[in-house]
Short mmCIF file of C-alpha atoms in Angstrom, two decimals:
data_model
loop_
_atom_site.label_atom_id
_atom_site.label_comp_id
_atom_site.label_asym_id
_atom_site.label_seq_id
_atom_site.Cartn_x
_atom_site.Cartn_y
_atom_site.Cartn_z
CA MET G 71 91.41 63.43 132.60
CA SER G 72 94.75 65.09 131.90
CA ASP G 73 96.27 68.26 133.29
CA TYR G 74 95.06 70.37 130.39
CA ASN G 75 92.35 72.96 130.71
CA PHE G 76 89.10 71.69 129.20
CA ALA G 77 89.61 71.53 125.40
CA TYR G 78 93.29 72.57 125.67
CA LEU G 79 92.86 76.35 125.22
CA ASP G 80 92.76 78.64 128.24
CA GLU G 81 89.46 80.30 129.09
CA GLN G 82 90.52 83.80 127.97
CA THR G 83 91.45 82.51 124.53
CA LYS G 84 88.16 80.66 124.23
CA ARG G 85 86.29 83.85 125.12
CA MET G 86 88.21 85.73 122.46
CA ILE G 87 87.37 83.09 119.86
CA ARG G 88 83.73 82.96 120.93
CA ARG G 89 83.48 86.71 120.46
CA ALA G 90 84.85 86.34 116.94
CA ILE G 91 82.35 83.53 116.28
CA LEU G 92 79.44 85.63 117.52
CA LYS G 93 80.52 88.51 115.32
CA GLY G 94 80.83 86.14 112.39
CA LEU G 95 77.34 84.80 113.02
CA ALA G 96 75.99 88.33 113.20
CA ILE G 97 77.52 89.21 109.82
CA PRO G 98 77.19 86.01 107.76
CA GLY G 99 80.12 85.51 105.38
CA TYR G 100 82.25 88.31 106.83
CA GLN G 101 85.80 87.29 107.76
CA VAL G 102 86.45 88.22 111.38
CA PRO G 103 90.13 88.55 112.34
CA PHE G 104 91.10 86.77 115.54
CA ALA G 105 94.32 86.18 117.46
CA SER G 106 95.02 82.64 116.34
CA ARG G 107 97.09 80.63 118.83
CA GLU G 108 99.89 78.19 118.25
CA MET G 109 98.38 74.74 118.44
CA PRO G 110 100.30 71.50 119.05
CA MET G 111 100.03 70.55 115.38
CA PRO G 112 101.35 72.09 112.17
CA TYR G 113 99.53 74.74 110.17
CA GLY G 114 97.57 73.06 107.42
CA TRP G 115 96.34 70.32 109.74
CA GLY G 116 93.31 72.25 110.79
CA THR G 117 94.59 74.59 113.50
CA GLY G 118 91.76 77.01 112.75
CA GLY G 119 89.08 74.35 112.98
CA VAL G 120 90.61 72.94 116.16
CA GLN G 121 90.54 76.33 117.86
CA VAL G 122 86.92 76.91 116.87
CA SER G 123 85.98 73.42 118.08
CA ALA G 124 87.83 74.02 121.35
CA ALA G 125 85.86 77.23 121.87
CA VAL G 126 82.43 75.72 121.19
CA LEU G 127 82.81 72.30 122.87
CA THR G 128 81.08 71.96 126.24
CA PRO G 129 80.88 69.01 128.64
CA GLY G 130 78.06 66.83 127.36
CA ASP G 131 78.84 67.39 123.68
CA ARG G 132 79.45 64.48 121.40
CA PHE G 133 82.29 65.12 118.96
CA LYS G 134 82.91 63.80 115.46
CA VAL G 135 85.83 64.56 113.15
CA ILE G 136 85.95 63.83 109.44
CA ASP G 137 88.67 64.36 106.89
CA GLN G 138 87.55 64.22 103.24
CA GLY G 139 84.41 62.57 104.57
CA ALA G 140 86.27 59.76 106.34
CA ASP G 141 86.41 59.16 110.08
CA ASP G 142 89.48 56.97 109.92
CA THR G 143 92.19 59.04 108.17
CA THR G 144 95.27 60.35 109.98
CA ASN G 145 94.04 63.89 110.34
CA ALA G 146 90.63 62.90 111.69
CA VAL G 147 92.05 60.29 114.06
CA SER G 148 94.66 62.70 115.43
CA ILE G 149 92.23 65.53 116.08
CA ARG G 150 89.68 63.16 117.63
CA LYS G 151 92.34 61.76 119.97
CA PHE G 152 93.49 65.27 120.82
CA PHE G 153 90.03 66.25 122.01
CA GLU G 154 89.40 62.90 123.72
CA ARG G 155 92.50 63.54 125.76
CA THR G 156 91.95 67.24 126.50
CA THR G 157 88.19 67.20 127.10
CA GLY G 158 87.36 63.68 128.18
CA LEU G 159 84.33 63.92 125.91
CA GLU G 160 82.77 61.00 124.16
CA THR G 161 83.40 60.91 120.44
CA THR G 162 81.36 59.28 117.74
CA THR G 163 81.52 58.53 114.04
CA SER G 164 77.78 58.82 113.57
CA THR G 165 76.71 62.09 111.96
CA ALA G 166 73.25 61.96 113.49
CA GLN G 167 74.53 61.46 117.05
CA ALA G 168 77.23 64.14 116.99
CA SER G 169 76.55 67.60 118.37
CA VAL G 170 79.80 69.13 117.10
CA ILE G 171 81.38 67.93 113.85
CA GLN G 172 84.77 69.16 112.70
CA THR G 173 85.30 68.63 109.01
CA ARG G 174 87.94 69.01 106.37
CA HIS G 175 86.81 69.24 102.72
CA ARG G 176 83.33 67.70 103.04
CA ILE G 177 79.83 68.21 104.38
CA PRO G 178 78.36 64.93 105.68
CA GLU G 179 75.81 63.25 103.42
CA ALA G 180 73.28 62.77 106.21
CA ALA G 181 71.15 65.88 106.64
CA LEU G 182 72.22 68.00 109.59
CA ALA G 183 69.72 69.05 112.22
CA GLU G 184 69.09 72.04 114.42
CA GLY G 185 71.39 72.09 117.41
CA GLN G 186 74.36 70.66 115.55
CA VAL G 187 77.52 72.66 114.85
CA LEU G 188 79.64 72.03 111.79
CA VAL G 189 83.22 73.35 112.06
CA TYR G 190 85.22 73.69 108.84
CA GLN G 191 89.00 73.78 108.54
CA VAL G 192 89.93 76.55 106.13
CA PRO G 193 93.33 76.92 104.47
CA ILE G 194 92.75 80.25 102.68
CA PRO G 195 89.66 82.18 103.72
CA GLU G 196 89.92 84.93 101.09
CA PRO G 197 88.04 83.95 97.90
CA LEU G 198 89.68 86.79 95.97
CA ARG G 199 93.23 85.95 97.06
CA PHE G 200 94.53 84.38 93.87
CA LEU G 201 93.11 87.20 91.77
CA GLU G 202 94.12 90.13 93.95
CA PRO G 203 97.16 89.58 96.14
CA ARG G 204 96.80 92.79 98.17
CA GLU G 205 94.92 92.30 101.44
CA SER G 206 94.18 96.04 101.65
CA GLU G 207 92.52 95.86 98.24
CA THR G 208 90.50 92.69 98.88
CA ARG G 209 89.17 94.18 102.11
CA LYS G 210 88.08 97.25 100.21
CA MET G 211 86.43 95.06 97.59
CA HIS G 212 84.44 93.25 100.29
CA GLU G 213 83.60 96.55 101.94
CA LEU G 214 82.28 98.08 98.72
CA GLU G 215 80.80 94.84 97.39
CA GLU G 216 82.97 94.94 94.27
CA TYR G 217 82.85 91.32 93.23
CA GLY G 218 83.22 91.56 89.44
CA LEU G 219 86.66 90.01 89.75
CA MET G 220 85.22 86.76 91.09
CA HIS G 221 83.39 86.31 87.82
CA VAL G 222 86.62 86.94 85.91
CA LYS G 223 87.90 83.70 87.45
CA LEU G 224 84.81 81.82 86.27
CA TYR G 225 85.11 83.50 82.85
CA GLU G 226 88.69 82.24 82.60
CA ASP G 227 87.50 78.73 83.45
CA ILE G 228 84.93 78.71 80.68
CA SER G 229 87.26 80.24 78.10
CA ARG G 230 89.89 77.63 78.86
CA HIS G 231 87.83 74.50 79.50
CA GLY G 232 84.45 75.22 77.93
CA HIS G 233 82.70 74.97 81.30
CA ILE G 234 83.25 76.18 84.86
CA ALA G 235 86.06 73.83 85.83
CA THR G 236 86.38 75.01 89.44
CA SER G 237 85.35 71.86 91.27
CA TYR G 238 86.15 72.70 94.87
CA ALA G 239 86.33 75.88 96.96
CA TYR G 240 83.62 77.16 94.64
CA PRO G 241 82.80 80.77 95.60
CA VAL G 242 79.38 81.54 97.04
CA LYS G 243 77.46 84.69 97.85
CA VAL G 244 75.94 84.83 101.32
CA GLU G 245 72.60 86.59 101.85
CA ALA G 246 73.22 88.66 98.69
CA ARG G 247 76.11 90.44 100.40
CA TYR G 248 79.48 88.80 101.08
CA VAL G 249 81.30 86.54 98.66
CA MET G 250 82.71 83.67 100.70
CA ASP G 251 85.12 80.80 100.17
CA PRO G 252 83.31 77.70 101.47
CA SER G 253 86.71 76.06 102.22
CA PRO G 254 87.84 73.35 99.80
CA ILE G 255 84.62 71.34 99.85
CA PRO G 256 83.67 69.86 96.47
CA LYS G 257 81.10 71.97 94.65
CA PHE G 258 78.81 68.95 95.00
CA ASP G 259 78.41 70.07 98.63
CA ASN G 260 77.68 73.73 97.86
CA PRO G 261 73.88 73.37 97.79
CA LYS G 262 74.04 71.89 101.32
CA LEU G 263 75.45 75.17 102.64
CA ALA G 264 72.18 76.96 101.92
CA GLU G 265 69.28 76.88 104.37
CA CYS G 266 71.17 74.43 106.57
CA PRO G 267 69.53 73.96 110.02
CA ALA G 268 72.94 73.54 111.70
CA ILE G 269 75.37 76.31 112.62
CA GLN G 270 78.35 76.38 110.27
CA LEU G 271 81.63 77.85 111.53
CA PHE G 272 84.79 78.33 109.49
CA GLY G 273 88.21 78.67 111.11
CA ALA G 274 91.47 79.56 109.37
CA GLY G 275 94.35 79.30 111.84
CA ARG G 276 97.30 80.44 109.79
CA GLU G 277 95.33 83.27 108.18
CA GLN G 278 93.72 84.19 111.52
CA ARG G 279 90.16 84.49 110.29
CA ILE G 280 86.84 83.12 111.46
CA TYR G 281 83.59 83.34 109.53
CA ALA G 282 80.22 81.74 109.95
CA LEU G 283 76.83 80.88 108.54
CA PRO G 284 73.95 80.95 111.02
CA PRO G 285 71.17 78.37 110.53
CA TYR G 286 68.91 78.83 107.52
CA THR G 287 71.16 81.29 105.69
CA GLY G 288 70.73 82.00 101.98
CA VAL G 289 73.84 80.87 100.10
CA VAL G 290 74.08 81.07 96.31
CA SER G 291 76.91 79.67 94.18
CA LEU G 292 78.18 82.22 91.65
CA ASP G 293 77.67 81.46 87.97
CA PHE G 294 76.79 82.90 84.56
CA GLU G 295 73.29 83.04 83.13
CA ASP G 296 74.33 80.85 80.20
CA HIS G 297 76.63 78.64 82.28
CA PRO G 298 74.62 77.89 85.42
CA PHE G 299 76.13 76.33 88.53
CA GLU G 300 76.07 72.55 88.53
CA ALA G 301 76.81 70.34 91.54
CA SER G 302 78.89 67.60 89.95
CA LYS G 303 80.08 64.18 91.09
CA ALA G 304 81.53 61.05 89.50
CA ASP G 305 78.83 59.42 87.41
CA HIS G 306 78.76 56.05 89.21
CA PRO G 307 76.99 54.37 92.11
CA CYS G 308 79.01 53.56 95.25
CA GLY G 309 80.76 50.21 94.86
CA LEU G 310 80.10 49.21 98.47
CA CYS G 311 76.65 50.50 99.34
CA GLY G 312 75.23 51.24 95.92
CA ALA G 313 74.28 54.84 96.77
CA GLU G 314 73.67 56.91 93.64
CA ASP G 315 73.38 60.29 95.30
CA SER G 316 76.52 60.54 97.41
CA TYR G 317 79.89 62.09 96.62
CA LEU G 318 82.41 59.43 95.54
CA ASP G 319 86.12 58.77 95.83
CA GLU G 320 87.83 56.93 93.01
CA VAL G 321 90.08 54.15 94.28
CA ILE G 322 92.67 52.47 92.06
CA MET G 323 92.50 48.72 92.74
CA ASP G 324 95.35 47.15 90.74
CA ASP G 325 97.94 47.81 88.05
CA ALA G 326 95.58 46.74 85.27
CA GLY G 327 93.38 49.83 85.42
CA GLY G 328 90.89 48.35 87.85
CA ARG G 329 89.10 50.97 89.93
CA MET G 330 86.12 51.36 92.13
CA PHE G 331 84.05 54.29 93.31
CA VAL G 332 83.14 54.47 96.98
CA CYS G 333 81.31 57.00 99.13
CA SER G 334 83.76 59.54 100.54
CA ASP G 335 81.51 59.80 103.61
CA THR G 336 82.42 56.57 105.45
CA ASP G 337 79.70 56.92 108.06
CA HIS G 338 77.06 57.32 105.36
CA CYS G 339 78.36 54.25 103.53
CA GLU G 340 78.54 52.06 106.65
CA THR G 341 75.08 53.10 107.77
CA ARG G 342 73.67 52.13 104.39
CA GLN G 343 75.53 48.80 104.36
CA ALA G 344 74.23 48.02 107.83
CA ALA G 345 70.74 48.66 106.49
CA GLY G 346 71.32 46.00 103.85
CA HIS G 347 72.28 48.08 100.81
CA ARG G 348 74.97 46.50 98.67
CA GLY G 349 77.00 47.79 95.70
CA LYS G 350 78.47 45.73 92.91
CA ASP G 351 81.96 45.60 94.46
CA ALA G 352 80.82 44.66 97.97
CA ALA G 353 82.48 41.50 99.21
CA MET O 57 76.53 124.00 77.33
CA THR O 58 77.53 122.32 80.59
CA PRO O 59 81.19 121.37 80.78
CA LEU O 60 81.75 117.64 81.20
CA LEU O 61 84.49 118.33 83.70
CA SER O 62 85.02 121.59 85.50
CA VAL O 63 88.11 121.98 87.65
CA GLN O 64 88.61 124.84 90.09
CA GLY O 65 91.57 125.75 92.26
CA LEU O 66 93.00 122.24 92.33
CA THR O 67 96.04 122.11 94.62
CA LYS O 68 98.15 119.24 95.87
CA HIS O 69 101.21 119.56 98.09
CA TYR O 70 103.65 116.83 99.03
CA GLY O 71 104.68 118.27 102.38
CA ALA O 72 106.42 121.57 101.60
CA HIS O 73 106.84 120.55 97.98
CA VAL O 74 104.26 121.68 95.42
CA GLY O 75 102.67 118.91 93.36
CA CYS O 76 100.32 121.14 91.43
CA ALA O 77 98.85 124.48 92.42
CA ASP O 78 95.66 126.33 91.64
CA VAL O 79 94.78 124.53 88.41
CA ALA O 80 91.46 125.47 86.82
CA PHE O 81 89.90 124.56 83.48
CA ASP O 82 86.70 123.41 81.82
CA LEU O 83 86.49 120.42 79.51
CA TYR O 84 83.50 120.19 77.18
CA PRO O 85 81.98 116.99 75.77
CA GLY O 86 83.93 115.66 72.81
CA GLU O 87 86.97 117.75 73.60
CA VAL O 88 90.50 116.44 73.99
CA MET O 89 92.79 118.32 76.31
CA GLY O 90 96.55 117.85 76.30
CA ILE O 91 98.75 118.52 79.30
CA VAL O 92 102.46 118.91 78.53
CA GLY O 93 105.46 119.84 80.59
CA GLU O 94 108.81 118.49 81.67
CA SER O 95 109.30 115.63 84.11
CA GLY O 96 108.34 116.69 87.62
CA SER O 97 106.15 119.54 86.46
CA GLY O 98 103.07 118.08 88.14
CA LYS O 99 101.32 116.59 85.09
CA SER O 100 100.82 113.15 86.56
CA THR O 101 99.93 114.55 89.98
CA LEU O 102 97.23 116.63 88.32
CA LEU O 103 95.91 113.68 86.34
CA ASN O 104 95.83 111.43 89.39
CA CYS O 105 94.01 114.11 91.39
CA LEU O 106 91.43 114.45 88.62
CA ALA O 107 90.92 110.69 88.35
CA GLY O 108 90.53 110.28 92.10
CA HIS O 109 93.72 108.28 92.63
CA LEU O 110 95.15 111.06 94.79
CA THR O 111 93.28 113.32 97.19
CA PRO O 112 93.99 116.99 96.46
CA ASP O 113 94.46 119.44 99.33
CA ALA O 114 92.07 122.00 97.91
CA GLY O 115 89.83 122.62 94.92
CA ALA O 116 86.87 121.05 93.19
CA VAL O 117 86.53 118.54 90.35
CA VAL O 118 82.96 118.83 89.10
CA PHE O 119 81.85 116.07 86.73
CA ASP O 120 78.59 116.14 84.79
CA THR O 121 77.17 112.76 85.88
CA ARG O 122 74.52 111.01 83.80
CA ALA O 123 72.03 110.66 86.61
CA GLU O 124 72.41 113.72 88.77
CA GLY O 125 74.09 116.38 86.66
CA PRO O 126 77.24 118.23 87.81
CA ARG O 127 78.70 116.88 91.04
CA ASP O 128 81.96 117.45 92.86
CA THR O 129 83.71 114.08 92.66
CA LEU O 130 85.91 114.95 95.62
CA LYS O 131 82.83 115.18 97.85
CA MET O 132 81.36 111.90 96.56
CA SER O 133 81.47 108.81 98.75
CA GLU O 134 84.13 106.30 97.84
CA PRO O 135 81.77 103.68 96.36
CA GLU O 136 80.26 106.35 94.09
CA ARG O 137 83.67 107.50 92.96
CA ARG O 138 84.86 103.96 92.30
CA MET O 139 81.66 103.25 90.39
CA LEU O 140 82.37 106.31 88.25
CA GLY O 141 85.87 104.96 87.70
CA ARG O 142 84.38 101.75 86.30
CA THR O 143 81.66 103.24 84.16
CA ASP O 144 81.95 106.82 82.88
CA TRP O 145 85.67 107.19 83.42
CA ALA O 146 88.60 105.29 82.07
CA PHE O 147 92.27 105.48 82.94
CA VAL O 148 94.99 104.42 80.52
CA HIS O 149 98.29 103.90 82.29
CA GLN O 150 101.67 104.59 80.76
CA HIS O 151 102.79 101.03 81.44
CA ALA O 152 100.21 98.57 80.17
CA ARG O 153 101.05 96.12 82.94
CA ASP O 154 99.82 98.64 85.53
CA GLY O 155 96.43 98.69 83.87
CA LEU O 156 96.11 95.03 82.90
CA ARG O 157 95.80 91.81 84.85
CA MET O 158 98.77 89.94 83.49
CA GLY O 159 97.58 86.57 84.78
CA VAL O 160 94.19 86.79 83.08
CA SER O 161 93.49 86.20 79.38
CA ALA O 162 92.91 89.12 76.99
CA GLY O 163 89.19 88.35 76.87
CA GLY O 164 89.00 88.28 80.66
CA ASN O 165 90.81 91.60 80.83
CA VAL O 166 88.30 93.24 78.51
CA GLY O 167 85.38 91.49 80.21
CA GLU O 168 86.37 92.49 83.73
CA ARG O 169 84.82 95.95 83.55
CA LEU O 170 81.62 94.47 82.11
CA MET O 171 81.42 91.94 84.91
CA ALA O 172 82.22 94.67 87.44
CA VAL O 173 79.09 96.54 86.40
CA GLY O 174 76.93 93.43 86.55
CA ALA O 175 77.20 91.54 83.22
CA ARG O 176 76.50 87.88 83.99
CA HIS O 177 76.03 86.37 80.54
CA TYR O 178 79.18 84.64 79.32
CA GLY O 179 78.23 84.67 75.64
CA ASP O 180 77.52 88.42 75.67
CA ILE O 181 80.73 89.24 77.51
CA ARG O 182 82.69 87.08 75.11
CA SER O 183 81.21 88.65 71.99
CA GLN O 184 81.77 92.17 73.30
CA ALA O 185 85.37 91.27 74.12
CA THR O 186 85.86 89.87 70.61
CA ASP O 187 84.32 92.99 69.12
CA TRP O 188 86.62 95.26 71.10
CA LEU O 189 89.74 93.27 70.29
CA GLY O 190 88.83 93.79 66.65
CA ARG O 191 88.40 97.51 67.16
CA VAL O 192 91.89 97.84 68.61
CA GLU O 193 93.31 95.63 65.85
CA ILE O 194 94.12 92.56 67.93
CA ASP O 195 93.47 89.25 66.18
CA ALA O 196 90.37 87.56 67.65
CA GLY O 197 92.38 84.32 67.80
CA ARG O 198 94.44 85.81 70.64
CA ILE O 199 91.43 86.26 72.92
CA ASP O 200 92.45 83.43 75.26
CA ASP O 201 96.12 84.36 75.37
CA ARG O 202 97.57 86.16 78.35
CA PRO O 203 98.78 89.74 77.90
CA SER O 204 102.26 88.62 78.94
CA THR O 205 102.55 86.93 75.53
CA PHE O 206 101.68 90.22 73.77
CA SER O 207 104.08 92.83 72.42
CA GLY O 208 104.25 96.25 74.10
CA GLY O 209 102.05 97.88 71.47
CA MET O 210 99.45 95.12 71.68
CA GLN O 211 99.39 95.36 75.47
CA GLN O 212 98.75 99.08 75.22
CA ARG O 213 95.93 98.53 72.72
CA LEU O 214 94.46 95.82 74.93
CA GLN O 215 94.53 98.24 77.83
CA ILE O 216 92.63 100.76 75.74
CA ALA O 217 90.03 98.15 74.75
CA ARG O 218 89.60 97.13 78.38
CA ASN O 219 88.98 100.73 79.34
CA LEU O 220 86.60 101.67 76.57
CA VAL O 221 84.39 98.57 76.66
CA THR O 222 81.90 100.12 79.09
CA GLY O 223 81.51 103.19 76.87
CA PRO O 224 83.05 105.81 79.18
CA ARG O 225 82.63 109.51 78.46
CA LEU O 226 85.91 110.71 79.87
CA VAL O 227 89.29 109.05 79.41
CA PHE O 228 92.41 109.93 81.38
CA MET O 229 95.61 108.96 79.61
CA ASP O 230 99.04 109.07 81.20
CA GLU O 231 101.68 109.00 78.47
CA PRO O 232 99.76 106.46 76.38
CA THR O 233 102.55 106.23 73.80
CA GLY O 234 105.49 106.24 76.21
CA GLY O 235 107.93 103.38 75.78
CA LEU O 236 106.70 102.40 72.31
CA ASP O 237 108.77 102.65 69.17
CA VAL O 238 107.77 105.31 66.64
CA SER O 239 105.95 103.15 64.09
CA VAL O 240 103.90 101.49 66.84
CA GLN O 241 103.27 104.95 68.32
CA ALA O 242 101.93 106.15 64.98
CA ARG O 243 99.49 103.25 64.72
CA LEU O 244 98.36 103.72 68.30
CA LEU O 245 97.80 107.44 67.75
CA ASP O 246 95.83 106.69 64.61
CA LEU O 247 93.70 104.25 66.53
CA LEU O 248 93.17 106.62 69.45
CA ARG O 249 92.21 109.45 67.15
CA GLY O 250 89.68 107.24 65.40
CA LEU O 251 88.16 106.01 68.68
CA VAL O 252 87.96 109.49 70.16
CA ARG O 253 86.17 110.79 67.05
CA ASP O 254 83.84 107.77 66.64
CA MET O 255 82.77 107.54 70.26
CA GLY O 256 82.69 111.29 70.88
CA LEU O 257 84.99 110.78 73.87
CA SER O 258 86.41 113.54 75.96
CA ALA O 259 89.97 112.91 76.98
CA ILE O 260 92.72 114.37 79.07
CA ILE O 261 96.10 113.31 77.80
CA VAL O 262 99.29 113.82 79.77
CA THR O 263 102.45 113.58 77.71
CA HIS O 264 105.79 115.16 77.12
CA ASP O 265 105.62 114.40 73.42
CA LEU O 266 104.45 117.49 71.55
CA ALA O 267 103.72 115.50 68.39
CA VAL O 268 101.14 113.47 70.31
CA VAL O 269 99.23 116.53 71.45
CA ARG O 270 99.48 118.11 68.01
CA LEU O 271 97.71 115.06 66.59
CA LEU O 272 95.16 114.36 69.30
CA ALA O 273 94.46 117.41 71.41
CA ASP O 274 92.09 120.28 70.70
CA ARG O 275 93.39 122.33 73.58
CA LEU O 276 96.64 122.39 75.43
CA MET O 277 97.87 123.28 78.90
CA VAL O 278 101.56 123.75 79.56
CA MET O 279 102.76 123.07 83.09
CA LYS O 280 105.93 124.04 84.87
CA SER O 281 106.76 123.53 88.56
CA GLY O 282 103.18 122.64 89.40
CA HIS O 283 101.64 125.70 87.75
CA VAL O 284 99.85 126.09 84.44
CA VAL O 285 101.94 128.65 82.58
CA GLU O 286 100.05 128.71 79.31
CA ALA O 287 96.78 127.37 77.93
CA GLY O 288 94.92 127.66 74.67
CA LEU O 289 94.15 125.96 71.39
CA THR O 290 96.81 123.40 70.53
CA ASP O 291 97.88 124.91 67.22
CA GLN O 292 97.89 128.38 68.69
CA VAL O 293 100.08 127.42 71.62
CA LEU O 294 102.50 125.37 69.54
CA ASP O 295 102.78 127.81 66.64
CA ASP O 296 102.87 130.98 68.67
CA PRO O 297 104.15 130.18 72.16
CA GLN O 298 103.98 133.16 74.53
CA HIS O 299 105.57 131.96 77.74
CA ALA O 300 109.34 131.57 77.83
CA TYR O 301 109.09 127.96 78.98
CA THR O 302 106.68 127.04 76.17
CA GLN O 303 109.03 128.64 73.67
CA LEU O 304 111.87 126.56 75.05
CA LEU O 305 109.73 123.42 74.91
CA VAL O 306 108.65 123.99 71.31
CA SER O 307 112.13 124.89 70.14
CA SER O 308 113.72 121.84 71.71
CA VAL O 309 111.73 119.38 69.59
CA LEU O 310 114.18 117.46 67.40
CA GLN O 311 113.69 117.88 63.68
CA VAL O 312 114.59 114.94 61.47
#
């Protein structure tokens, strides 16, 4: 083990973050301000998620990091190494075996279980930000539950595109009270937020906010009566494992327009392939 | 008959400086009240105090609410007052861009108040927005255009549509024709007069343009240095001004 304190942050900072997390869990969907620390990585790389992970990791945890569903992209590899070095914990790529999962832009395909913690990296925690630039005003809108403006955004989508074109960071209402930005997960993942047995924590480092969903929380995606919410994905099976129900990435294969669709959740795809499932592009 | 709005002893100071002092009046349903006076006479301060944008130092603003009858809006909780501001009240700003969301389409601007009071059916919102654009003489084909592509007069009419879509009973207007050229002003006044008559609106209009109050207002209050110096029926005040300041005001209107 290195000379760092366990999980890099000092104990006082971790206490401060844990307090914010507890408050967030007590008021689902409410954005709790916290004194975000400088982390040894740039803003936008998940400094909020890293701080939340550092505060909840304990010796004996098994840690997994995904970035857009993948375990092997730069961001995921860097954060995993960071915690391997500063905690000495064992890491894993298996969703089922992990006790703490830090994620950027996805919820794993495999169903989460009680006892697991899912930590989201959040760039902009305020769902009303692009409609109302004043922080004082958005706070008042949350306080007084004035969320008509959120529907103006969806109205604009329909008037411009004929359907709700917002495909990620799709706003949700938590327990019929707070409107929350679920971080930039695809709206395909929105239904997984609701009634999830795992604890879901959201950390925004630059914006200094933490919010949370305790297990089995009611989460509803906003919509119109005549334009209901629809969890959409590319209309293809996975090219490698043949899964029809997972969220897909489109990969350009050559200069002649060749492309394939593969599961964005690499662990899900590999688990299925190991179980003998094959897609049409599998070698 | 219960007054729609009853104001008593309304006073607002900015430090040692008087914003408006001891203003009292009753406004009855369907009545249009004009407030005139020179710049700095406290007209806008008074209007903002009435509409709940400023907190007055003393006085009462009693509004005849639909559900509970007359209530002092200054003693209401903030959510109640803001709800009133979205439903029974409307506020037309002098500059349309203060009252509009410039980054949102015309239809979205009109629909915002509907969505704020719970409308969740896109088709209904859209058809109401189209209807209201028609009523303020904006081509329905512009419904998806942003207000920034509109002319000044159109922006002002859009702002009026956005405010009236929830069927308010009381409209506050702060210089609604300011900054528009005279022919556009005339059309806007025509439109306002029609809407006020058709919907049976009560309105409080702040302006320094006497022609506007002559056309729109039933009653008139003249303000100077934060005080109401004269009040009465519009024609009476304008044709037979009693106070020296009102006489000056009436005589300084340019004749063409």
